[in-house]
DNA sequence: CTCGGTGCAAAGGGTTTGCATACAT
DNA sequence: ATGTATGCAAACCCTTTGCACCGAG
């Protein structure tokens, strides 16, 4: 180990992290982050946003969420929790972390080691389930 | 409702379904299905494979699985069950269906209706966890 | 005979990458 | 001074689509 690449702190990196942290519950996509940061630093490029997003995720500062569609979404909370997605309005909500002991059991009984999971619940959110279609 | 489009049965549709059904536990991607079918019907096109894959999924004959990587995988079993993915060798394993009552509860308490879920467990499969790195 | 399905090839859209330059250390 | 991070733009990759022809009903 040892030989880890030396990492530099740049304005771009800080701004990308800020943007994700300021996104609250929104779970923005990369191009949304791009737009936000660009409002502050107009010269930043999309490639840089992606590189910093991945670096931040690798260092455990932010989380990446895959919701079944093609694009990745970013989350100020690094991990552990799950998500609920409304199939009608697209609203995304954080759910508390779960141990998933029951579910992981099947895998463990097959001799596998479970180290993590991704869980997305689908349905109708309160607003969509209440209002007329 | 009523006015449903009339659907035709073609050799291509049947072969795509056959290929998915014959894939067992492999969870093949679209281009893998494409290759398999092409071995039997060399003139079939990728576009047709995708169209039939989606039609079969919409009709509930096969399942689509998103594992966090970029491409979709197809499953002879329509739904209900979960998956385990080995982070080292990429092996995919089916897990029995789970109700996820505990997890869905948090969403229900917020007033949402939960109609489905996608759960992927990550870790080291038996082979990778046992053998030396 | 009809009109839904097919093949082909080009377009799409998110993400990654090569390269010369800028800048953190 | 050193070499990592950036900006730009092209490349990638999976997937979707427009269009003219084919073939199931």
Short mmCIF file of C-alpha atoms (C1' of nucleotides) in Angstrom, two decimals:
data_model
loop_
_atom_site.label_atom_id
_atom_site.label_comp_id
_atom_site.label_asym_id
_atom_site.label_seq_id
_atom_site.Cartn_x
_atom_site.Cartn_y
_atom_site.Cartn_z
CA UNK A 1 0.00 0.00 0.00
CA UNK A 2 1.65 3.29 0.95
CA UNK A 3 2.11 4.83 -2.45
CA UNK A 4 -1.17 6.70 -2.58
CA UNK A 5 -1.38 9.46 -5.13
CA UNK A 6 -1.01 12.88 -3.63
CA UNK A 7 -4.25 14.74 -3.88
CA UNK A 8 -4.63 18.44 -4.32
CA UNK A 9 -7.35 20.69 -3.08
CA UNK A 10 -8.76 22.85 -5.81
CA UNK A 11 -11.49 25.40 -6.01
CA UNK A 12 -13.38 23.11 -8.35
CA UNK A 13 -13.29 20.21 -5.92
CA UNK A 14 -14.54 22.36 -3.05
CA UNK A 15 -17.34 23.84 -5.13
CA UNK A 16 -18.53 20.44 -6.32
CA UNK A 17 -18.64 19.21 -2.75
CA UNK A 18 -20.48 22.36 -1.69
CA UNK A 19 -23.05 21.87 -4.44
CA UNK A 20 -23.77 18.30 -3.42
CA UNK A 21 -23.98 19.23 0.24
CA UNK A 22 -26.33 22.10 -0.53
CA UNK A 23 -28.63 19.85 -2.55
CA UNK A 24 -30.48 18.57 0.50
CA UNK A 25 -32.95 15.89 -0.50
CA UNK A 26 -32.84 16.61 -4.19
CA UNK A 27 -30.42 13.86 -5.25
CA UNK A 28 -29.12 15.85 -8.23
CA UNK A 29 -27.63 14.37 -11.37
CA UNK A 30 -24.17 15.30 -12.58
CA UNK A 31 -25.34 17.92 -15.02
CA UNK A 32 -27.41 19.57 -12.34
CA UNK A 33 -24.32 19.86 -10.15
CA UNK A 34 -22.52 21.16 -13.20
CA UNK A 35 -25.09 23.93 -13.64
CA UNK A 36 -24.96 24.90 -9.99
CA UNK A 37 -21.19 25.11 -9.83
CA UNK A 38 -21.06 26.89 -13.15
CA UNK A 39 -23.15 29.69 -11.69
CA UNK A 40 -20.26 30.36 -9.33
CA UNK A 41 -17.30 29.35 -11.47
CA UNK A 42 -18.36 29.69 -15.11
CA UNK A 43 -15.18 28.14 -16.49
CA UNK A 44 -15.58 24.72 -14.90
CA UNK A 45 -16.08 21.84 -17.29
CA UNK A 46 -18.39 18.84 -17.11
CA UNK A 47 -15.44 16.47 -17.18
CA UNK A 48 -14.01 18.09 -14.08
CA UNK A 49 -17.35 17.81 -12.33
CA UNK A 50 -17.48 14.10 -13.06
CA UNK A 51 -13.88 13.57 -11.97
CA UNK A 52 -14.46 15.37 -8.69
CA UNK A 53 -17.77 13.67 -8.07
CA UNK A 54 -16.09 10.28 -8.40
CA UNK A 55 -13.15 11.31 -6.28
CA UNK A 56 -15.46 12.56 -3.53
CA UNK A 57 -17.42 9.33 -3.66
CA UNK A 58 -14.25 7.23 -3.56
CA UNK A 59 -13.09 9.16 -0.51
CA UNK A 60 -16.43 8.58 1.13
CA UNK A 61 -17.60 12.18 1.25
CA UNK A 62 -20.68 11.76 -0.88
CA UNK A 63 -22.84 8.88 -2.10
CA UNK A 64 -23.84 7.72 -5.57
CA UNK A 65 -27.37 6.46 -6.13
CA UNK A 66 -28.58 4.42 -9.09
CA UNK A 67 -32.31 4.51 -9.50
CA UNK A 68 -32.81 2.28 -12.50
CA UNK A 69 -32.71 5.03 -15.05
CA UNK A 70 -29.60 5.72 -16.99
CA UNK A 71 -28.10 8.53 -14.99
CA UNK A 72 -26.37 8.53 -11.65
CA UNK A 73 -27.56 10.73 -8.82
CA UNK A 74 -25.48 12.15 -6.02
CA UNK A 75 -26.23 12.26 -2.37
CA UNK A 76 -24.68 14.37 0.40
CA UNK A 77 -25.01 11.38 2.68
CA UNK A 78 -22.26 8.86 1.91
CA UNK A 79 -24.16 5.67 2.45
CA UNK A 80 -26.13 3.34 4.60
CA UNK A 81 -29.59 4.60 3.86
CA UNK A 82 -32.14 3.54 1.28
CA UNK A 83 -34.50 5.37 -1.07
CA UNK A 84 -38.14 5.64 -2.01
CA UNK A 85 -39.04 6.81 -5.52
CA UNK A 86 -42.49 7.94 -6.61
CA UNK A 87 -43.25 6.38 -9.98
CA UNK A 88 -45.56 9.20 -10.91
CA UNK A 89 -43.81 12.44 -9.96
CA UNK A 90 -40.29 11.16 -9.61
CA UNK A 91 -39.93 12.43 -6.07
CA UNK A 92 -37.04 10.79 -4.22
CA UNK A 93 -37.05 10.35 -0.48
CA UNK A 94 -34.41 9.11 1.90
CA UNK A 95 -35.28 6.20 4.13
CA UNK A 96 -33.45 5.25 7.30
CA UNK A 97 -30.68 2.68 6.99
CA UNK A 98 -31.71 -0.93 7.29
CA UNK A 99 -29.72 -3.96 8.28
CA UNK A 100 -31.51 -6.27 5.87
CA UNK A 101 -30.54 -9.18 8.09
CA UNK A 102 -33.33 -11.39 6.85
CA UNK A 103 -32.53 -10.77 3.23
CA UNK A 104 -28.78 -11.08 3.61
CA UNK A 105 -29.28 -14.38 5.31
CA UNK A 106 -30.04 -16.23 2.12
CA UNK A 107 -26.78 -15.06 0.61
CA UNK A 108 -24.84 -15.90 3.76
CA UNK A 109 -26.25 -19.39 3.84
CA UNK A 110 -24.86 -19.87 0.37
CA UNK A 111 -21.42 -19.02 1.75
CA UNK A 112 -21.20 -15.46 0.48
CA UNK A 113 -20.10 -12.44 2.48
CA UNK A 114 -22.46 -9.49 2.28
CA UNK A 115 -20.75 -6.15 2.68
CA UNK A 116 -23.33 -3.72 1.38
CA UNK A 117 -26.58 -3.24 -0.45
CA UNK A 118 -28.66 -0.95 -2.61
CA UNK A 119 -32.37 -0.81 -1.94
CA UNK A 120 -34.93 1.29 -3.77
CA UNK A 121 -38.63 1.13 -2.97
CA UNK A 122 -41.09 2.16 -5.68
CA UNK A 123 -44.64 3.37 -5.37
CA UNK A 124 -46.84 6.43 -5.12
CA UNK A 125 -45.82 9.24 -2.84
CA UNK A 126 -48.29 10.81 -0.47
CA UNK A 127 -49.12 13.70 -2.79
CA UNK A 128 -49.65 11.52 -5.88
CA UNK A 129 -51.59 8.84 -4.03
CA UNK A 130 -53.98 11.39 -2.61
CA UNK A 131 -54.68 13.70 -5.51
CA UNK A 132 -56.74 12.66 -8.57
CA UNK A 133 -54.86 11.16 -11.49
CA UNK B 1 -58.99 0.77 -22.46
CA UNK B 2 -59.93 -1.72 -25.13
CA UNK B 3 -57.99 -0.39 -28.08
CA UNK B 4 -54.83 -2.38 -27.48
CA UNK B 5 -52.49 -2.67 -30.39
CA UNK B 6 -52.66 -6.03 -32.02
CA UNK B 7 -49.43 -7.89 -31.47
CA UNK B 8 -47.86 -10.25 -33.89
CA UNK B 9 -45.78 -13.29 -33.16
CA UNK B 10 -42.53 -13.30 -35.09
CA UNK B 11 -39.62 -15.66 -35.26
CA UNK B 12 -37.44 -12.92 -33.78
CA UNK B 13 -39.69 -12.45 -30.77
CA UNK B 14 -39.78 -16.19 -30.08
CA UNK B 15 -36.01 -16.52 -30.41
CA UNK B 16 -35.31 -13.62 -28.05
CA UNK B 17 -37.59 -15.14 -25.45
CA UNK B 18 -35.92 -18.53 -25.94
CA UNK B 19 -32.49 -16.97 -25.46
CA UNK B 20 -33.47 -15.30 -22.20
CA UNK B 21 -35.15 -18.44 -20.92
CA UNK B 22 -32.11 -20.52 -21.80
CA UNK B 23 -29.78 -18.15 -19.97
CA UNK B 24 -30.41 -19.70 -16.58
CA UNK B 25 -28.65 -17.74 -13.87
CA UNK B 26 -26.45 -15.77 -16.21
CA UNK B 27 -28.46 -12.54 -16.33
CA UNK B 28 -27.26 -11.67 -19.83
CA UNK B 29 -27.03 -8.18 -21.25
CA UNK B 30 -28.78 -7.19 -24.46
CA UNK B 31 -25.77 -7.72 -26.68
CA UNK B 32 -25.23 -11.16 -25.24
CA UNK B 33 -28.80 -12.07 -26.16
CA UNK B 34 -28.12 -10.52 -29.54
CA UNK B 35 -25.12 -12.80 -30.06
CA UNK B 36 -27.04 -15.90 -29.02
CA UNK B 37 -29.99 -15.23 -31.27
CA UNK B 38 -27.72 -14.26 -34.11
CA UNK B 39 -26.17 -17.71 -34.00
CA UNK B 40 -29.58 -19.06 -35.00
CA UNK B 41 -30.93 -16.19 -37.09
CA UNK B 42 -27.92 -14.27 -38.46
CA UNK B 43 -30.01 -11.50 -39.96
CA UNK B 44 -31.55 -10.25 -36.73
CA UNK B 45 -30.57 -6.72 -35.70
CA UNK B 46 -29.71 -5.28 -32.31
CA UNK B 47 -32.60 -2.85 -32.51
CA UNK B 48 -35.04 -5.71 -32.90
CA UNK B 49 -33.52 -7.49 -29.93
CA UNK B 50 -34.00 -4.40 -27.78
CA UNK B 51 -37.56 -3.89 -28.99
CA UNK B 52 -38.50 -7.47 -28.25
CA UNK B 53 -36.74 -7.48 -24.91
CA UNK B 54 -38.80 -4.48 -23.83
CA UNK B 55 -41.99 -5.92 -25.19
CA UNK B 56 -41.43 -9.17 -23.32
CA UNK B 57 -40.70 -7.27 -20.14
CA UNK B 58 -43.80 -5.10 -20.54
CA UNK B 59 -45.90 -8.22 -21.00
CA UNK B 60 -44.38 -9.70 -17.89
CA UNK B 61 -42.58 -12.61 -19.51
CA UNK B 62 -39.08 -11.62 -18.47
CA UNK B 63 -37.49 -9.30 -15.95
CA UNK B 64 -35.03 -6.42 -16.28
CA UNK B 65 -32.31 -6.01 -13.67
CA UNK B 66 -30.21 -2.91 -13.05
CA UNK B 67 -27.07 -3.65 -11.14
CA UNK B 68 -25.47 -0.24 -10.87
CA UNK B 69 -23.31 -0.61 -13.93
CA UNK B 70 -24.28 1.00 -17.15
CA UNK B 71 -26.07 -1.80 -18.91
CA UNK B 72 -29.36 -3.56 -18.29
CA UNK B 73 -29.49 -7.28 -17.65
CA UNK B 74 -32.31 -9.64 -18.44
CA UNK B 75 -33.78 -12.33 -16.29
CA UNK B 76 -36.00 -15.28 -17.25
CA UNK B 77 -37.85 -14.76 -13.98
CA UNK B 78 -40.23 -11.79 -14.28
CA UNK B 79 -39.91 -10.36 -10.82
CA UNK B 80 -40.23 -10.60 -7.12
CA UNK B 81 -36.77 -11.83 -6.31
CA UNK B 82 -33.57 -10.01 -5.38
CA UNK B 83 -29.93 -10.36 -6.36
CA UNK B 84 -26.49 -10.83 -4.89
CA UNK B 85 -23.48 -9.55 -6.82
CA UNK B 86 -19.87 -10.49 -6.10
CA UNK B 87 -17.77 -7.36 -6.25
CA UNK B 88 -14.70 -9.32 -7.22
CA UNK B 89 -15.73 -11.78 -9.91
CA UNK B 90 -19.03 -10.22 -10.91
CA UNK B 91 -21.00 -13.37 -10.27
CA UNK B 92 -24.73 -12.72 -9.98
CA UNK B 93 -26.98 -14.89 -7.88
CA UNK B 94 -30.72 -14.92 -7.44
CA UNK B 95 -32.09 -14.57 -3.95
CA UNK B 96 -35.58 -15.55 -2.85
CA UNK B 97 -38.23 -12.84 -2.90
CA UNK B 98 -38.53 -10.73 0.23
CA UNK B 99 -41.43 -8.75 1.58
CA UNK B 100 -39.26 -5.98 3.00
CA UNK B 101 -42.02 -5.18 5.46
CA UNK B 102 -39.70 -3.48 7.91
CA UNK B 103 -38.11 -1.30 5.29
CA UNK B 104 -41.35 -0.41 3.54
CA UNK B 105 -42.77 0.67 6.84
CA UNK B 106 -40.80 3.88 6.98
CA UNK B 107 -42.16 4.91 3.60
CA UNK B 108 -45.72 3.95 4.56
CA UNK B 109 -45.53 5.96 7.70
CA UNK B 110 -44.73 8.97 5.57
CA UNK B 111 -47.98 8.35 3.71
CA UNK B 112 -46.51 6.73 0.60
CA UNK B 113 -47.75 3.58 -1.08
CA UNK B 114 -45.05 1.02 -1.77
CA UNK B 115 -45.75 -1.16 -4.79
CA UNK B 116 -42.38 -2.66 -5.56
CA UNK B 117 -38.67 -2.67 -4.89
CA UNK B 118 -35.24 -3.38 -6.25
CA UNK B 119 -32.69 -4.88 -3.90
CA UNK B 120 -29.12 -5.78 -4.69
CA UNK B 121 -26.74 -7.14 -2.08
CA UNK B 122 -22.99 -6.71 -2.64
CA UNK B 123 -20.12 -8.66 -1.25
CA UNK B 124 -17.74 -11.52 -1.88
CA UNK B 125 -19.11 -14.75 -3.23
CA UNK B 126 -18.13 -18.06 -1.71
CA UNK B 127 -15.40 -18.75 -4.26
CA UNK B 128 -13.80 -15.31 -3.99
CA UNK B 129 -14.05 -15.17 -0.22
CA UNK B 130 -12.32 -18.49 0.16
CA UNK B 131 -9.51 -18.37 -2.37
CA UNK B 132 -6.47 -16.10 -1.98
CA UNK B 133 -6.70 -12.63 -3.49
"C1'" DC C 1 -54.39 -6.53 -48.45
"C1'" DT C 2 -52.94 -4.29 -43.84
"C1'" DC C 3 -50.22 -2.38 -40.78
"C1'" DG C 4 -47.15 -4.11 -37.12
"C1'" DG C 5 -42.33 -5.94 -37.11
"C1'" DT C 6 -37.75 -5.91 -39.04
"C1'" DG C 7 -33.04 -4.41 -40.61
"C1'" DC C 8 -30.07 -0.82 -41.20
"C1'" DA C 9 -27.76 2.94 -39.83
"C1'" DA C 10 -27.71 7.16 -37.74
"C1'" DA C 11 -28.88 9.78 -33.66
"C1'" DG C 12 -29.09 10.24 -28.63
"C1'" DG C 13 -27.59 11.08 -23.95
"C1'" DG C 14 -24.85 10.17 -20.04
"C1'" DT C 15 -20.15 9.41 -18.94
"C1'" DT C 16 -15.23 8.89 -19.82
"C1'" DT C 17 -10.73 10.22 -21.65
"C1'" DG C 18 -6.43 12.15 -24.26
"C1'" DC C 19 -3.83 16.03 -24.40
"C1'" DA C 20 -1.76 20.56 -23.63
"C1'" DT C 21 -2.06 23.96 -20.13
"C1'" DA C 22 -2.83 25.91 -15.49
"C1'" DC C 23 -1.96 25.85 -10.81
"C1'" DA C 24 -1.47 23.67 -5.90
"C1'" DT C 25 2.29 22.30 -3.29
"C1'" DA D 1 10.11 23.17 -10.08
"C1'" DT D 2 7.04 19.15 -10.12
"C1'" DG D 3 3.39 16.74 -11.49
"C1'" DT D 4 -1.69 16.72 -10.39
"C1'" DA D 5 -6.12 18.87 -11.79
"C1'" DT D 6 -8.31 21.39 -15.33
"C1'" DG D 7 -10.69 22.66 -19.80
"C1'" DC D 8 -11.86 21.29 -24.18
"C1'" DA D 9 -13.52 18.27 -27.29
"C1'" DA D 10 -13.64 13.95 -29.15
"C1'" DA D 11 -14.51 9.25 -28.08
"C1'" DC D 12 -17.31 5.68 -25.78
"C1'" DC D 13 -21.03 2.76 -24.88
"C1'" DC D 14 -25.51 1.31 -24.40
"C1'" DT D 15 -29.83 2.24 -26.11
"C1'" DT D 16 -33.32 4.37 -28.98
"C1'" DT D 17 -35.32 5.73 -33.43
"C1'" DG D 18 -36.60 7.04 -38.42
"C1'" DC D 19 -37.53 4.99 -42.50
"C1'" DA D 20 -38.42 1.83 -46.28
"C1'" DC D 21 -39.25 -3.00 -46.85
"C1'" DC D 22 -41.07 -7.48 -45.23
"C1'" DG D 23 -44.27 -10.67 -43.74
"C1'" DA D 24 -47.96 -12.34 -40.10
"C1'" DG D 25 -52.88 -12.13 -39.84
#
